PDB file of C-alpha atoms in Angstrom:
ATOM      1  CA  UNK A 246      80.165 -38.544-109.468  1.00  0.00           C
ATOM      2  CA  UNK A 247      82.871 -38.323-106.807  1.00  0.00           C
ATOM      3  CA  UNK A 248      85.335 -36.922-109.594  1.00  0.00           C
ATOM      4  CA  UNK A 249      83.070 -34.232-110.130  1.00  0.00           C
ATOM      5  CA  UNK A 250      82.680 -33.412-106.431  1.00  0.00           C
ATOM      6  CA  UNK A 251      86.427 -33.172-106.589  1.00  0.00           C
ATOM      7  CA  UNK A 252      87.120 -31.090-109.254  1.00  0.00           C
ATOM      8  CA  UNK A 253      84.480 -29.092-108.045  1.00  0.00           C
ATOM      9  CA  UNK A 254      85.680 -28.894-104.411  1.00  0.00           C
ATOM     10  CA  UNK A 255      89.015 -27.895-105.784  1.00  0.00           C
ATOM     11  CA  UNK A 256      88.045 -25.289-108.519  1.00  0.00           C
ATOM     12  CA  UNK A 257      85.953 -23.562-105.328  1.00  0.00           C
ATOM     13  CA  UNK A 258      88.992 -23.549-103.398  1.00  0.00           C
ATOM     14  CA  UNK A 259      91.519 -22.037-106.061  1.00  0.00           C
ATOM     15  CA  UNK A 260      88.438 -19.288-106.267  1.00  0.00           C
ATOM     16  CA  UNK A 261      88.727 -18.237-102.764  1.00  0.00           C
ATOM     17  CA  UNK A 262      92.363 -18.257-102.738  1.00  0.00           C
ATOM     18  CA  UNK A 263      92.622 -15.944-105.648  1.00  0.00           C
ATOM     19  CA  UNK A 264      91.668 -13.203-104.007  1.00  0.00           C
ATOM     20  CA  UNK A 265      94.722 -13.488-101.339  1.00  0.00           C
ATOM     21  CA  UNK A 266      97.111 -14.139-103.748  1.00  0.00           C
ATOM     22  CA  UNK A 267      96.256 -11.759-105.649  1.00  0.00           C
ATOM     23  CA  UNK A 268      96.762  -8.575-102.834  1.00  0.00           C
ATOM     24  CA  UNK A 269     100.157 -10.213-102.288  1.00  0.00           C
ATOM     25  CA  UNK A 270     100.888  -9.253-105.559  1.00  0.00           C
ATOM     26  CA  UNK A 271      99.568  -6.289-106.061  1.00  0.00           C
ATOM     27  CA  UNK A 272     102.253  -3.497-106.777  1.00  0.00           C
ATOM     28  CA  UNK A 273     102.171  -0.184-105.144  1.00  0.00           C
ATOM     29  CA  UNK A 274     102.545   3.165-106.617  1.00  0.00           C
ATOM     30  CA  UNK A 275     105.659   5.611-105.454  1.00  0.00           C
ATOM     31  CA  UNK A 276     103.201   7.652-103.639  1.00  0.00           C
ATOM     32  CA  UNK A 277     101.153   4.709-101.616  1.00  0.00           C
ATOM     33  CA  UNK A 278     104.599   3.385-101.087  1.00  0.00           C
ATOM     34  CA  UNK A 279     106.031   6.385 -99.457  1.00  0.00           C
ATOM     35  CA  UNK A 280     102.360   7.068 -97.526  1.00  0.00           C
ATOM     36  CA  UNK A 281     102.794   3.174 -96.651  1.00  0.00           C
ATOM     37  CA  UNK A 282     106.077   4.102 -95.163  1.00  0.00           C
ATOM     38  CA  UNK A 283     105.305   7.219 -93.026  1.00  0.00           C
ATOM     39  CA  UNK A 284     102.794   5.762 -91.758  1.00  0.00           C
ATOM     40  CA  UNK A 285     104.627   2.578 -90.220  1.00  0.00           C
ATOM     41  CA  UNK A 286     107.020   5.833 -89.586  1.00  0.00           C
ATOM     42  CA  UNK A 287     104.980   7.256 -87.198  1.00  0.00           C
ATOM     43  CA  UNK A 288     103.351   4.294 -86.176  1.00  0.00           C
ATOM     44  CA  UNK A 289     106.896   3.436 -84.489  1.00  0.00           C
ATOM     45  CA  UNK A 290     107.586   6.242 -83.131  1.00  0.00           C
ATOM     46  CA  UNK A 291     109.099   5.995 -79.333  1.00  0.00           C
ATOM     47  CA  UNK A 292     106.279   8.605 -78.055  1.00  0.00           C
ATOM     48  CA  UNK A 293     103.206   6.764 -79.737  1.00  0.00           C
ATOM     49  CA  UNK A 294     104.508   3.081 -78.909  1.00  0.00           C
ATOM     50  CA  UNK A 295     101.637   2.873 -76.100  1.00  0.00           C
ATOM     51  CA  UNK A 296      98.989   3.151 -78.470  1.00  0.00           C
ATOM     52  CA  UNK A 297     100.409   2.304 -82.077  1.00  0.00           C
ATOM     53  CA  UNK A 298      98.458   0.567 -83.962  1.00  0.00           C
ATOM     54  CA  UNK A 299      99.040  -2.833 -85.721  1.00  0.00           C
ATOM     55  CA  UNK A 300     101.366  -1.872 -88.554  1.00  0.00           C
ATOM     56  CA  UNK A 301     102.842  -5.715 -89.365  1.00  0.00           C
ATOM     57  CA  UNK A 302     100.322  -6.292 -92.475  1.00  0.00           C
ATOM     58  CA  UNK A 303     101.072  -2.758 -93.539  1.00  0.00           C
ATOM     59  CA  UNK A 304     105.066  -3.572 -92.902  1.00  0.00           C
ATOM     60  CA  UNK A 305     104.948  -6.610 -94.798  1.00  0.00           C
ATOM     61  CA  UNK A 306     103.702  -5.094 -97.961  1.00  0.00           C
ATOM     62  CA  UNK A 307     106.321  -2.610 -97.801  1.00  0.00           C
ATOM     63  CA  UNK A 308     108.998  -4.529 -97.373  1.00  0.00           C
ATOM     64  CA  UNK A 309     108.173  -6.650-100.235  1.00  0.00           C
ATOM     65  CA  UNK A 310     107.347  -3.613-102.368  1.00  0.00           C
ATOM     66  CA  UNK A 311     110.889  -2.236-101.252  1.00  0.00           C
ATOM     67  CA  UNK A 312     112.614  -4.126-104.374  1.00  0.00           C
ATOM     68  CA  UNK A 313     110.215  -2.981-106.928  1.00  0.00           C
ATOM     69  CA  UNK A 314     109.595   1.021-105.749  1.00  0.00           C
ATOM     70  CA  UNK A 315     111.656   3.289-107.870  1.00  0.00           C
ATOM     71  CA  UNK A 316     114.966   4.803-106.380  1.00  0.00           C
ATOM     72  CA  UNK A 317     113.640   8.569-106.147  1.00  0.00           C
ATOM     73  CA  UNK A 318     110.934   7.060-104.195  1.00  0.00           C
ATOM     74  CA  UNK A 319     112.860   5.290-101.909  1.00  0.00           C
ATOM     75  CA  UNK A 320     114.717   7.815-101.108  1.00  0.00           C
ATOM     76  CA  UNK A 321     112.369   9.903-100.289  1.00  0.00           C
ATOM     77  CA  UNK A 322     110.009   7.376 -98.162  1.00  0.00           C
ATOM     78  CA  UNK A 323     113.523   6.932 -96.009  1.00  0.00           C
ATOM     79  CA  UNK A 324     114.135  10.600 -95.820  1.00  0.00           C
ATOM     80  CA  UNK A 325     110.295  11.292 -94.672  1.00  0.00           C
ATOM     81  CA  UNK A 326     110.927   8.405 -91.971  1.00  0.00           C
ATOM     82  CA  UNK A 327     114.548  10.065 -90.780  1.00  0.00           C
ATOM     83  CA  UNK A 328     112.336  13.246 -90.220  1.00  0.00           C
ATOM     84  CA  UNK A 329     109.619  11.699 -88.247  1.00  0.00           C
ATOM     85  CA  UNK A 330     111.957   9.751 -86.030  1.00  0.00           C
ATOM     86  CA  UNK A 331     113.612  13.103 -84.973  1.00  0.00           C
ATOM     87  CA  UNK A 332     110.462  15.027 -84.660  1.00  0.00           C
ATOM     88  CA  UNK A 333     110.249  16.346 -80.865  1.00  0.00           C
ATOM     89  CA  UNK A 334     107.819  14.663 -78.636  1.00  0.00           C
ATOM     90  CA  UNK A 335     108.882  16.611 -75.147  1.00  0.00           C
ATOM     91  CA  UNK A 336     105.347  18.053 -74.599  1.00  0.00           C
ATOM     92  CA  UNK A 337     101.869  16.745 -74.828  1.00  0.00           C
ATOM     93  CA  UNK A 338     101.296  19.080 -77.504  1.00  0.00           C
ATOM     94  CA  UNK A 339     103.747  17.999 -79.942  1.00  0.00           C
ATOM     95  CA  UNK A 340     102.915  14.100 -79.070  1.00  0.00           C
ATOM     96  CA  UNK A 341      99.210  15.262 -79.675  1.00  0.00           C
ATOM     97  CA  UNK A 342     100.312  16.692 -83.245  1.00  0.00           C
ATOM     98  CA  UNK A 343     102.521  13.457 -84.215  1.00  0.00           C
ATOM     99  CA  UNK A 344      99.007  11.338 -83.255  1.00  0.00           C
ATOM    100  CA  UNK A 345      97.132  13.357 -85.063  1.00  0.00           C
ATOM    101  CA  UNK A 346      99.898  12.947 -88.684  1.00  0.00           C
ATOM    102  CA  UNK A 347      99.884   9.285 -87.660  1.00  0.00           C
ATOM    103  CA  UNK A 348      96.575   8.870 -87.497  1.00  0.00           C
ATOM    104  CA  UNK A 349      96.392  11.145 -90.870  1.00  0.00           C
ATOM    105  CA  UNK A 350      98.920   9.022 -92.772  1.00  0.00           C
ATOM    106  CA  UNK A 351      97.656   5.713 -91.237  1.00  0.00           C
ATOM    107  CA  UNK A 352      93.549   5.945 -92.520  1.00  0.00           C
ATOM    108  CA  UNK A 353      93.943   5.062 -95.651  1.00  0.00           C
ATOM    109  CA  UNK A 354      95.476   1.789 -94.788  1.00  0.00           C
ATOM    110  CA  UNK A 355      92.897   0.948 -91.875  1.00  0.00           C
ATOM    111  CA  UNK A 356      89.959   1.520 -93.854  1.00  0.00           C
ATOM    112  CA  UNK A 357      92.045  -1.170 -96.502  1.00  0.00           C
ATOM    113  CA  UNK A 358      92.398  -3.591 -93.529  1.00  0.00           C
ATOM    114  CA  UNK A 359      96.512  -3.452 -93.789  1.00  0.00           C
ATOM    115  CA  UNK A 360      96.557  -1.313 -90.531  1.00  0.00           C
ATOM    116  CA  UNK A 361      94.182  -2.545 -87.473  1.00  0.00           C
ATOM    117  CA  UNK A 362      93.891   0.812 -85.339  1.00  0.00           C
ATOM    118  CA  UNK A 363      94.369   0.894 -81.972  1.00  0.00           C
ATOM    119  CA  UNK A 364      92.712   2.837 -78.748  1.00  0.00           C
ATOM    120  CA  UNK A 365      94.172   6.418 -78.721  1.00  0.00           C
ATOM    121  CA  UNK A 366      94.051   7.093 -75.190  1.00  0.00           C
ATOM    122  CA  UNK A 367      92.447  10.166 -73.631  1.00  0.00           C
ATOM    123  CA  UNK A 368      94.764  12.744 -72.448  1.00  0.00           C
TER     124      UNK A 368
END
C-alpha cells in the first residue's frame, strides 16, 4: 500500500512538472523571436527605465532561443534593437511614442505571463 502511495505521489509530481519543462523547451519562431527581442529592446531603453516592466522571464527565453533562431533573424532582431536604442527621447512626446511601441511590442508577452507589466506613470 505505501508503494502505491509512492509511485503515485511521484507520477503526480512528474505531471505537474511537465508543464514547466515543457515551456523551457519550447522553440520560438523568427518572428516571436525578433518581437521577443524589441520588446526587451524597448523595455531597456534609458528613457523608459522608470517604469519598464519586468522583462527577465522574457530575456531568458531569448537568450536561450539565441542559439537556435536562424541567422537572417538574428540579424535582424539586433538591427531592430540598434534602432530603438538610438531612437530620440528629448521630448515628452517622443518618450510618449517609444511607451506606446513598447507597450505595443511588449502585450503579447504579458498576456503569456513572460513579461509582468509595470505602472506607466501619468504624465
Amino acid at each position: 500500500m505505501m508503494r502505491a502511495f509512492i509511485c503515485a505521489s511521484a507520477i503526480a509530481a512528474m505531471s505537474f512538472a511537465a508543464p514547466a519543462g515543457a515551456q523551457t523547451q519550447t522553440l520560438m519562431t523568427d518572428t516571436q523571436f525578433i518581437n521577443a527581442s524589441v520588446c526587451i529592446a524597448y523595455a531597456q531603453h534609458r528613457a523608459l527605465a522608470d517604469d519598464a516592466p519586468n522583462v527577465e522571464a522574457l530575456r531568458e527565453l531569448v537568450s536561450d532561443q539565441g542559439r537556435r533562431v536562424t541567422p537572417p533573424a538574428a540579424a535582424r532582431a539586433e538591427t531592430r534593437k540598434r534602432a530603438i536604442r538610438r531612437a530620440d527621447a528629448d521630448t515628452p512626446e517622443q518618450i510618449a511614442e517609444l511607451r506606446a511601441n513598447r507597450d505595443r511590442a511588449c502585450s503579447g508577452f504579458v498576456a503569456t505571463g513572460l513579461v509582468q507589466a509595470a505602472n506607466t506613470p501619468t504624465p
